[in-house]
XYZ file of C-alpha atoms in Angstrom:
685
model
C -66.318 38.022 -53.189
C -67.563 36.487 -49.921
C -67.897 33.069 -51.607
C -64.301 33.330 -52.809
C -63.113 33.990 -49.281
C -65.094 30.977 -48.006
C -63.528 28.732 -50.653
C -60.025 29.975 -49.799
C -60.663 29.369 -46.072
C -62.014 25.879 -46.851
C -58.889 25.027 -48.870
C -56.587 26.176 -46.068
C -58.537 24.063 -43.571
C -58.233 20.983 -45.850
C -54.469 21.586 -46.112
C -54.163 21.742 -42.342
C -56.066 18.463 -42.004
C -53.849 16.814 -44.583
C -50.723 17.880 -42.627
C -52.193 16.427 -39.426
C -52.944 13.161 -41.199
C -49.375 12.945 -42.524
C -48.009 13.468 -39.020
C -50.230 10.683 -37.677
C -49.104 8.390 -40.480
C -45.458 9.015 -39.635
C -46.191 8.228 -36.003
C -47.896 4.962 -36.988
C -44.864 4.007 -39.124
C -42.576 4.740 -36.215
C -44.665 2.555 -33.865
C -44.560 -0.243 -36.438
C -40.751 -0.066 -36.682
C -40.488 -0.138 -32.868
C -42.831 -3.138 -32.779
C -40.708 -4.983 -35.323
C -37.537 -4.226 -33.331
C -39.203 -5.506 -30.159
C -40.287 -8.693 -31.981
C -36.723 -9.207 -33.280
C -35.366 -8.657 -29.810
C -37.868 -11.204 -28.400
C -36.898 -13.697 -31.059
C -33.236 -13.312 -30.322
C -33.937 -13.726 -26.606
C -35.831 -16.989 -27.321
C -32.989 -18.335 -29.435
C -30.348 -17.711 -26.785
C -32.370 -18.702 -23.711
C -32.695 -22.363 -24.636
C -32.760 -24.680 -21.623
C -32.770 -28.400 -22.194
C -34.563 -29.084 -18.894
C -37.279 -26.475 -19.339
C -38.690 -26.462 -22.900
C -41.864 -24.956 -21.539
C -40.053 -21.763 -20.830
C -39.755 -21.096 -24.520
C -43.334 -19.836 -24.798
C -43.656 -16.314 -26.074
C -43.977 -13.573 -23.615
C -45.350 -10.115 -24.207
C -42.797 -7.400 -24.191
C -43.845 -4.968 -21.429
C -44.475 -1.459 -22.561
C -42.029 1.070 -21.228
C -43.849 3.463 -18.991
C -42.466 6.868 -18.389
C -42.089 7.748 -14.754
C -44.490 10.458 -13.782
C -42.879 13.518 -12.436
C -44.037 14.651 -9.022
C -46.505 17.550 -9.138
C -44.988 19.799 -6.509
C -47.844 22.246 -6.509
C -50.357 19.462 -6.073
C -48.500 18.090 -3.045
C -48.431 21.605 -1.574
C -52.202 21.910 -2.031
C -52.697 18.606 -0.202
C -50.274 18.930 2.714
C -50.106 22.656 3.470
C -53.741 22.825 4.742
C -53.089 19.842 7.033
C -49.992 21.338 8.514
C -51.623 24.698 9.108
C -54.703 23.034 10.586
C -52.484 21.366 13.117
C -50.787 24.697 13.834
C -54.215 26.369 14.200
C -55.319 23.759 16.724
C -52.168 24.322 18.759
C -52.728 28.091 18.643
C -56.353 27.724 19.793
C -55.290 25.517 22.677
C -52.543 27.919 23.777
C -54.983 30.863 23.418
C -57.459 29.057 25.650
C -54.703 28.396 28.164
C -53.808 32.162 28.259
C -57.491 33.039 28.679
C -57.858 30.591 31.530
C -54.760 31.803 33.319
C -56.066 35.413 33.341
C -59.658 34.429 34.121
C -61.058 35.908 30.952
C -62.602 32.671 29.617
C -64.675 30.537 31.999
C -65.188 26.826 31.666
C -68.622 27.073 30.028
C -67.316 29.646 27.575
C -64.380 27.435 26.623
C -66.630 24.445 25.951
C -69.074 26.550 23.990
C -66.250 28.093 21.911
C -64.959 24.570 21.167
C -68.246 23.366 19.802
C -68.873 26.643 17.867
C -65.416 26.344 16.262
C -66.084 22.700 15.452
C -69.396 23.634 13.780
C -67.675 26.479 11.899
C -64.997 24.100 10.551
C -67.764 21.741 9.429
C -69.641 24.382 7.457
C -66.450 25.791 5.942
C -65.278 22.321 4.969
C -68.555 21.479 3.307
C -68.493 24.809 1.484
C -65.032 24.162 0.018
C -66.022 20.605 -0.936
C -69.039 21.922 -2.860
C -66.625 24.250 -4.683
C -64.587 21.161 -5.700
C -61.656 22.087 -3.406
C -61.677 18.688 -1.700
C -58.180 18.761 -0.261
C -58.717 21.941 1.798
C -62.316 21.012 2.661
C -61.437 17.527 3.933
C -58.727 19.036 6.114
C -61.299 21.331 7.711
C -63.683 18.415 8.265
C -60.948 16.448 9.928
C -60.267 19.411 12.190
C -63.967 19.551 12.977
C -63.962 15.990 14.307
C -60.739 16.395 16.269
C -61.804 19.645 17.898
C -65.237 18.236 18.752
C -63.792 15.161 20.481
C -61.172 17.242 22.363
C -63.900 19.608 23.523
C -66.086 16.685 24.677
C -63.062 15.258 26.572
C -62.495 18.634 28.295
C -66.199 18.935 29.247
C -66.142 15.465 30.750
C -62.682 15.073 32.315
C -61.558 18.646 33.152
C -64.776 20.346 34.153
C -67.248 17.599 34.853
C -70.062 19.203 32.788
C -70.863 15.874 31.117
C -71.280 12.510 32.756
C -69.783 9.361 31.168
C -72.846 8.418 29.114
C -73.405 11.864 27.603
C -69.715 12.387 26.783
C -69.436 8.904 25.260
C -72.453 9.366 23.011
C -71.378 12.833 21.947
C -68.020 11.366 20.962
C -69.696 8.589 19.053
C -71.826 11.179 17.299
C -68.734 12.956 16.049
C -67.266 9.619 14.795
C -70.512 8.737 13.010
C -70.444 12.144 11.339
C -66.875 11.516 10.265
C -67.805 8.121 8.807
C -70.806 9.551 7.050
C -68.683 12.319 5.511
C -66.145 9.667 4.467
C -68.849 7.843 2.577
C -70.157 10.992 0.998
C -66.733 12.357 -0.052
C -65.072 8.945 -0.605
C -62.076 10.310 1.250
C -59.632 7.751 2.661
C -57.862 10.388 4.717
C -61.052 11.300 6.503
C -61.731 7.581 7.180
C -58.323 7.166 8.779
C -58.877 10.368 10.767
C -62.175 9.072 12.054
C -60.634 5.689 12.885
C -57.901 7.281 14.971
C -60.470 9.430 16.795
C -62.766 6.456 17.311
C -60.156 4.204 18.822
C -58.839 7.012 21.078
C -62.350 7.869 22.374
C -62.620 5.117 25.021
C -59.269 6.118 26.493
C -60.145 9.834 26.573
C -63.567 9.249 28.071
C -63.412 6.478 30.612
C -65.235 5.928 33.919
C -66.518 3.392 36.308
C -69.498 2.699 34.036
C -67.244 1.413 31.270
C -66.599 -2.320 31.656
C -64.411 -4.643 29.598
C -67.480 -6.086 27.809
C -68.638 -2.570 26.826
C -65.148 -1.668 25.697
C -64.819 -4.778 23.518
C -68.317 -4.382 22.076
C -67.513 -0.772 21.228
C -64.265 -1.851 19.467
C -66.099 -4.541 17.465
C -68.841 -2.110 16.378
C -66.307 0.589 15.498
C -64.174 -1.948 13.542
C -67.250 -3.160 11.658
C -68.249 0.424 10.781
C -64.776 1.406 9.597
C -64.441 -1.954 7.819
C -67.676 -1.266 5.932
C -66.627 2.282 4.931
C -63.226 1.047 3.730
C -64.710 -1.716 1.639
C -67.483 0.477 0.314
C -64.920 2.914 -1.054
C -62.339 0.210 -1.873
C -59.746 1.903 0.355
C -56.681 -0.186 1.074
C -54.718 1.934 3.564
C -57.705 2.749 5.722
C -58.488 -0.970 5.843
C -54.967 -1.760 7.141
C -55.039 1.199 9.525
C -58.348 -0.043 11.016
C -56.938 -3.502 11.507
C -53.816 -2.249 13.276
C -55.629 0.303 15.392
C -58.001 -2.405 16.599
C -55.168 -4.522 17.967
C -53.302 -1.512 19.310
C -56.422 -0.461 21.269
C -56.808 -3.923 22.734
C -53.114 -3.945 23.709
C -53.326 -0.468 25.274
C -56.351 -1.525 27.278
C -54.521 -4.579 28.653
C -51.351 -2.605 29.461
C -53.165 0.356 31.091
C -55.243 -2.085 33.158
C -51.993 -3.515 34.556
C -52.761 -6.861 32.835
C -55.521 -7.339 35.365
C -58.282 -7.572 32.759
C -60.600 -10.505 31.867
C -58.404 -12.359 29.425
C -61.222 -14.464 28.063
C -63.172 -11.371 26.924
C -60.099 -9.775 25.294
C -59.148 -13.006 23.482
C -62.727 -13.578 22.410
C -62.864 -10.078 20.905
C -59.657 -10.637 18.924
C -60.827 -14.032 17.722
C -64.148 -12.645 16.531
C -62.306 -10.167 14.381
C -59.980 -12.971 13.168
C -62.860 -15.266 12.189
C -64.741 -12.472 10.405
C -61.707 -11.453 8.363
C -60.872 -15.062 7.515
C -64.437 -15.780 6.360
C -64.543 -12.630 4.218
C -61.182 -13.493 2.697
C -62.271 -17.038 1.821
C -65.551 -15.899 0.328
C -63.740 -13.364 -1.839
C -65.917 -10.422 -0.805
C -62.898 -8.123 -0.904
C -60.637 -7.560 -3.859
C -57.260 -9.313 -3.510
C -55.422 -6.056 -4.100
C -57.077 -4.682 -0.943
C -57.179 -7.771 1.258
C -53.775 -9.259 0.434
C -52.437 -12.557 1.815
C -50.002 -10.522 3.945
C -52.947 -9.468 6.104
C -53.977 -13.163 6.439
C -50.565 -13.985 7.861
C -50.619 -10.893 10.085
C -54.140 -11.709 11.284
C -53.017 -15.208 12.204
C -49.930 -13.987 14.080
C -51.960 -11.414 16.096
C -54.488 -14.069 17.000
C -51.698 -16.366 18.306
C -50.407 -13.504 20.353
C -53.724 -12.901 22.018
C -54.187 -16.608 22.758
C -50.981 -16.506 24.794
C -52.868 -14.464 27.388
C -54.867 -17.527 28.335
C -53.962 -20.213 30.823
C -52.025 -23.238 29.581
C -54.964 -25.611 29.165
C -57.084 -23.041 27.324
C -54.083 -22.043 25.268
C -53.445 -25.585 24.077
C -57.142 -26.084 23.268
C -57.246 -22.861 21.200
C -53.995 -23.767 19.366
C -55.450 -27.160 18.633
C -58.635 -25.626 17.303
C -56.629 -23.267 15.104
C -54.504 -26.075 13.743
C -57.606 -28.208 13.049
C -59.525 -25.340 11.368
C -56.671 -24.295 9.092
C -55.702 -27.909 8.247
C -59.326 -28.674 7.350
C -59.637 -25.551 5.228
C -56.373 -26.333 3.468
C -57.502 -29.920 2.770
C -60.858 -28.640 1.496
C -59.137 -26.124 -0.778
C -56.874 -28.837 -2.164
C -59.757 -31.211 -2.822
C -61.893 -28.516 -4.398
C -58.834 -27.220 -6.328
C -59.213 -23.680 -5.171
C -55.833 -22.484 -6.354
C -56.299 -18.945 -5.153
C -56.431 -19.743 -1.459
C -54.972 -23.237 -1.029
C -51.358 -22.004 -0.960
C -52.121 -19.499 1.797
C -54.212 -21.899 3.846
C -51.559 -24.647 3.598
C -48.845 -22.216 4.695
C -50.872 -21.027 7.706
C -51.816 -24.625 8.593
C -48.118 -25.618 8.720
C -47.381 -22.717 11.046
C -50.422 -23.448 13.224
C -49.391 -27.107 13.694
C -45.847 -25.961 14.485
C -47.107 -23.524 17.125
C -49.266 -26.308 18.626
C -46.244 -28.626 18.852
C -44.091 -25.905 20.464
C -46.779 -24.960 22.972
C -46.885 -28.444 24.561
C -45.093 -28.598 27.875
C -43.260 -31.902 27.874
C -40.147 -33.217 29.564
C -38.918 -34.739 26.333
C -37.971 -31.856 24.065
C -36.803 -34.302 21.458
C -40.385 -35.460 20.776
C -41.145 -31.853 19.687
C -38.103 -31.900 17.434
C -39.228 -35.067 15.672
C -42.788 -33.753 15.276
C -41.449 -30.495 13.807
C -39.264 -32.419 11.366
C -42.252 -34.415 10.216
C -44.425 -31.312 9.974
C -41.876 -29.429 7.820
C -41.224 -32.428 5.614
C -44.939 -33.051 5.082
C -45.473 -29.363 4.291
C -42.734 -29.467 1.666
C -44.194 -32.659 0.143
C -47.696 -31.148 -0.045
C -46.365 -28.042 -1.786
C -44.306 -30.046 -4.289
C -47.029 -32.630 -4.995
C -49.761 -30.082 -5.572
C -47.420 -27.536 -7.188
C -48.003 -24.822 -4.608
C -45.019 -22.659 -3.666
C -46.122 -21.264 -0.285
C -46.252 -24.593 1.628
C -42.811 -25.403 0.256
C -41.446 -22.137 1.672
C -43.208 -22.357 5.043
C -42.525 -26.057 5.472
C -38.956 -25.420 4.427
C -38.537 -22.709 7.091
C -39.874 -25.026 9.793
C -37.694 -27.875 8.590
C -34.500 -25.839 8.190
C -34.623 -24.302 11.651
C -35.461 -27.639 13.273
C -32.781 -29.412 11.274
C -30.242 -26.816 12.275
C -31.115 -27.248 15.946
C -30.818 -31.037 15.563
C -27.436 -30.715 13.820
C -26.033 -28.383 16.433
C -27.593 -29.414 19.763
C -28.719 -33.043 19.548
C -26.014 -35.520 20.475
C -26.214 -39.172 21.576
C -23.952 -41.460 23.576
C -25.880 -44.665 22.883
C -27.763 -46.050 19.949
C -30.790 -46.898 22.162
C -31.695 -43.326 23.046
C -34.317 -40.873 21.861
C -31.575 -38.542 20.661
C -30.449 -41.204 18.193
C -34.011 -41.675 17.022
C -34.133 -37.907 16.356
C -31.156 -38.198 14.071
C -32.670 -41.171 12.267
C -35.881 -39.160 11.706
C -33.714 -36.273 10.523
C -31.974 -38.466 7.922
C -35.168 -40.177 6.770
C -37.104 -36.949 6.327
C -34.144 -35.341 4.512
C -34.044 -38.332 2.102
C -37.810 -37.980 1.560
C -37.430 -34.272 0.795
C -34.695 -34.931 -1.763
C -36.845 -37.572 -3.380
C -39.808 -35.248 -3.538
C -37.785 -32.436 -5.098
C -36.488 -34.761 -7.803
C -39.921 -36.367 -8.334
C -41.931 -33.100 -8.487
C -39.392 -30.397 -9.273
C -40.960 -26.942 -8.497
C -40.957 -23.998 -10.899
C -38.449 -21.940 -8.909
C -35.787 -24.694 -9.307
C -34.955 -23.951 -12.906
C -32.524 -26.841 -13.504
C -31.655 -30.155 -11.876
C -28.124 -28.846 -11.292
C -29.270 -26.873 -8.282
C -30.727 -30.065 -6.751
C -27.525 -32.018 -7.541
C -25.492 -29.275 -5.768
C -27.743 -29.450 -2.702
C -27.022 -33.187 -2.361
C -23.677 -32.158 -0.920
C -25.457 -30.881 2.165
C -27.104 -34.261 2.660
C -23.783 -36.015 2.274
C -22.167 -33.819 4.921
C -25.070 -34.455 7.319
C -24.623 -38.182 6.809
C -20.895 -37.977 7.476
C -21.549 -36.133 10.713
C -24.078 -38.801 11.731
C -21.480 -41.467 10.912
C -18.942 -39.654 13.078
C -21.389 -39.644 15.988
C -22.091 -43.328 15.622
C -18.350 -44.089 15.553
C -17.888 -42.140 18.754
C -20.548 -44.223 20.480
C -18.494 -47.395 19.840
C -15.031 -45.905 20.285
C -15.611 -44.105 23.568
C -16.092 -47.429 25.342
C -12.750 -48.787 24.153
C -9.525 -48.314 26.094
C -7.457 -46.891 23.238
C -5.364 -43.762 22.720
C -6.589 -40.656 21.026
C -4.340 -41.171 18.012
C -5.642 -44.664 17.451
C -9.195 -43.433 17.762
C -8.469 -40.799 15.093
C -6.997 -43.494 12.810
C -10.066 -45.724 13.177
C -12.291 -42.781 12.359
C -10.120 -41.920 9.364
C -10.277 -45.528 8.143
C -14.078 -45.599 8.318
C -14.168 -42.175 6.656
C -12.021 -43.530 3.826
C -14.498 -46.373 3.302
C -17.443 -43.965 3.303
C -15.743 -41.613 0.897
C -14.865 -44.508 -1.360
C -18.531 -45.511 -1.406
C -19.526 -41.948 -2.302
C -16.898 -41.863 -5.075
C -18.493 -44.916 -6.737
C -21.614 -42.878 -7.570
C -19.665 -40.627 -9.934
C -21.341 -42.371 -12.876
C -24.822 -41.568 -11.521
C -26.476 -38.756 -13.433
C -26.981 -36.742 -10.254
C -23.750 -37.663 -8.517
C -21.378 -35.203 -10.059
C -21.299 -32.676 -7.230
C -21.238 -35.349 -4.543
C -18.096 -36.632 -6.222
C -16.577 -33.191 -6.230
C -17.300 -32.883 -2.478
C -15.897 -36.392 -1.869
C -12.567 -35.538 -3.499
C -12.303 -32.289 -1.461
C -13.247 -34.106 1.751
C -10.654 -36.834 1.055
C -7.905 -34.214 0.475
C -8.795 -32.486 3.750
C -8.734 -35.860 5.551
C -5.317 -36.548 3.989
C -3.990 -33.322 5.501
C -5.288 -34.477 8.878
C -3.464 -37.790 8.357
C -0.320 -35.871 7.381
C -0.304 -34.012 10.727
C -1.311 -37.018 12.911
C 1.308 -39.064 14.641
C 1.344 -42.869 14.526
C 1.262 -43.360 18.302
C 1.771 -46.832 19.820
C 4.371 -47.935 22.338
C 7.723 -49.774 22.357
C 5.931 -53.100 21.943
C 4.314 -51.873 18.703
C 0.734 -52.289 19.932
C -1.733 -50.580 17.520
C 1.196 -48.906 15.789
C 1.088 -51.002 12.620
C -2.683 -50.501 12.315
C -2.147 -46.750 12.352
C 0.671 -47.095 9.849
C -1.563 -49.212 7.653
C -4.310 -46.543 7.648
C -1.800 -43.829 6.648
C -0.380 -46.020 3.871
C -3.877 -46.533 2.506
C -4.383 -42.746 2.358
C -1.141 -42.258 0.557
C -1.922 -45.033 -1.949
C -5.268 -43.440 -2.603
C -3.584 -40.063 -3.201
C -1.236 -41.742 -5.671
C -4.197 -43.421 -7.360
C -5.922 -40.079 -7.848
C -2.667 -38.528 -9.098
C -2.091 -41.355 -11.631
C -5.714 -41.097 -12.798
C -5.266 -37.369 -13.518
C -1.919 -37.924 -15.280
C -3.328 -40.684 -17.517
C -6.572 -38.739 -18.198
C -8.657 -41.435 -16.484
C -10.047 -39.062 -13.854
C -13.800 -38.622 -13.885
C -13.335 -34.880 -14.401
C -11.179 -33.177 -17.063
C -8.861 -30.894 -15.146
C -6.940 -28.091 -16.892
C -3.927 -28.214 -14.573
C -0.228 -28.817 -15.119
C 0.660 -32.332 -14.160
C 4.170 -31.186 -13.221
C 2.728 -29.021 -10.435
C 0.685 -31.948 -9.108
C 3.767 -34.139 -9.295
C 5.764 -31.702 -7.196
C 2.926 -31.724 -4.592
C 2.920 -35.519 -4.548
C 6.723 -35.572 -4.288
C 6.698 -33.263 -1.243
C 3.772 -35.115 0.450
C 5.418 -38.504 -0.098
C 8.690 -37.224 1.248
C 7.038 -35.960 4.432
C 5.069 -39.235 4.979
C 8.175 -41.359 4.432
C 10.204 -39.398 6.905
C 7.414 -39.569 9.478
C 6.955 -43.302 9.033
C 10.722 -43.988 9.097
C 11.404 -42.197 12.352
C 8.332 -43.726 13.949
C 9.423 -47.215 12.948
C 12.992 -46.834 14.228
C 11.600 -45.363 17.468
C 9.252 -48.290 17.958
C 12.066 -50.796 17.226
C 14.592 -48.922 19.349
C 17.313 -48.639 16.723
C 20.727 -47.269 17.582
C 21.773 -43.860 16.238
C 24.313 -45.292 13.800
C 21.794 -47.521 12.095
C 19.207 -44.703 12.005
C 21.583 -42.436 10.192
C 22.836 -45.176 7.866
C 19.407 -46.335 6.651
C 18.075 -42.829 6.514
C 20.874 -41.745 4.181
C 20.308 -44.783 1.987
C 16.625 -44.134 1.461
C 17.128 -40.413 0.967
C 19.488 -41.089 -1.901
C 17.039 -43.682 -3.221
C 14.166 -41.163 -3.096
C 16.320 -38.603 -4.883
C 17.306 -41.046 -7.661
C 13.685 -42.089 -8.111
C 12.565 -38.459 -8.342
C 15.184 -37.700 -11.071
C 14.209 -40.820 -13.042
C 10.451 -40.139 -12.902
C 11.031 -36.455 -13.675
C 13.077 -37.372 -16.743
C 10.661 -39.966 -17.945
C 7.540 -37.779 -17.538
C 9.315 -34.568 -18.397
C 8.658 -32.975 -15.032
C 11.525 -30.521 -14.777
C 10.620 -29.284 -11.278
C 10.597 -32.875 -9.948
C 14.069 -33.402 -11.350
C 15.325 -30.183 -9.850
C 14.022 -31.145 -6.459
C 15.700 -34.559 -6.842
C 19.023 -32.943 -7.590
C 18.578 -30.616 -4.601
C 17.875 -33.601 -2.387
C 21.081 -35.318 -3.601
C 22.980 -32.203 -2.652
C 21.315 -32.206 0.792
C 22.217 -35.904 1.207
C 25.849 -35.280 0.363
C 26.016 -32.413 2.886
C 24.320 -34.650 5.496
C 26.835 -37.413 4.614
C 29.854 -35.267 5.400
C 28.540 -33.006 8.176
C 26.370 -35.445 10.158
C 27.058 -39.028 9.284
C 30.833 -38.643 9.088
C 31.108 -37.620 12.779
C 28.165 -39.592 14.209
C 28.955 -43.196 13.173
C 31.837 -45.529 13.844
C 34.536 -46.096 11.220
C 33.076 -49.489 10.226
C 29.601 -48.115 9.610
C 31.182 -45.062 7.955
C 33.133 -47.225 5.493
C 30.005 -49.321 4.671
C 27.946 -46.156 4.250
C 30.389 -44.414 1.926
C 31.079 -47.573 -0.141
C 27.377 -48.320 -0.645
C 26.503 -44.719 -1.432
C 29.431 -44.389 -3.851
C 28.601 -47.567 -5.723
C 24.952 -46.735 -5.902
C 25.700 -43.252 -7.117
C 28.061 -44.524 -9.830
C 25.569 -47.129 -11.063
C 22.790 -44.553 -11.173
C 25.109 -42.082 -12.971
C 25.798 -44.834 -15.561
C 22.067 -45.158 -16.241
C 21.845 -41.433 -16.836
C 24.674 -41.639 -19.401
C 22.778 -44.407 -21.171
C 19.717 -42.174 -21.381
């Protein structure tokens, strides 16, 4: 009977195992289906992400696994933070209790100090007890309170009551910090390390006296930093490492400020530079994991070092900046030669900034020399990054170059070609050309297609046009000509320059420059439209200005005809009738402006002005109707008819009462004959 029960139990166990195996098999099938779907999705992505310029981008990439976001464990956070909050509250309560006892004379000074140390020891034993019971969060909080209370008690014994002299108080404080660091190593607690760091850097400010010199203060900071640095690295703690770095510099800054800036600058700077060199050497040797000692700290370390160097006198400052630039340039060159890809980008970036700082630090009467050197520095940094395929020098060199180029563009002007300001502009143009060449020659990864480079050429074109405008002003300002004539000369040279840019439309990279050229020409045409012809009654310079404006109108007509006949470099999906109306209106405005300027220059009488004006208005209207009919531009024809109506109204309301009877008869006869002849042509059509 018992054997039968065993067999039945065994069979039920086997059935349960079979059910579990079936469930696992179904899960595996589901994972396989998901994997197939991901593979199909990846294949589809590859098929539709084809880029002619980047075939290398078609390599397969692993589909990242979707990670579920972990929900916050509320109870766990309470277990961590509640003890810390209540420890802070407890410390405040103890302090206020001591204050009450002191006010009523219940607690003497010796009793207060003894109670402080007893409470500190009690927190230590309780903290260790909870840690042994695996309640690390609560135990570490108590240990942190132990260190804080011990240092505060030592501070009170030294500063408030005078029971301790400087040496005793200082070493007692150091003892508490050593205990904190030891406990950090034993418990591997980053929180306790940060707590000990805060206490350690506060100690020299709480316990200070005549015996403490700047040398002792700086030696203490270096030893404390080294100890905290060791603990952080030993436990691979990232945040305590950063906290130690920042607290070190904050302590130095506080010492300088509290000392009224009357401190030995050489000692302070030497202390900061020792820390800088140690961190740089450790980073280069790779003793610290990159996820702990990130390159952000390298940049921050460099910036802090530059800030401390500014405390020195000018000569010492220049020497130190020169040493920094030399060291980082040498390290960058060494990394490039040895092909150390992990650090060469960072070192090149810092070297570019170090050289820029050295250039800016020089006190020279010629600011423009600095501008040229910064342009060269930024351009060389960009070239190095592109040639060796390192992104960081491109970014840092680009920042230096962009800011310097902007300052050149806005602030640097020249009134003669033989000036240093003009040389700055030449350097600006040459370096910009070199940068464009480098980008096309060694296109970086972050520039996905050549189109982006082609678009950026527009910036270079605009810079060149501004330079051309400045050069024209140098020659024109010395001439005794009117402002309108000067504008027409500039517009004429601009037309030649834009014509030269338009010829590169067949170049494979000139598409966007051509777009910009057309837009710039249209804007210049509007300027011409609103600019008077100038001149005087003798016609001096007048016909040159008129010639320039006629050239612009002819070029507009050329562009219009190219679009109508589909010979334009770009296929535009616009209605030619709309463009025709625009050209009709623009031509009408120009012709009126030219006509009245010519009759004013030649001092015509009112009768002849009205006579000829009516003739050419009718002629323009007839031409508009004919072209509109031939090209099937209905709007152009309608405007032509409207103009004929306006001419007839002008004929009867203005001309009839403003001219003599002889001119009136000639006017009406000629207009009538011309109108009849043109009407006959319309009947033929």
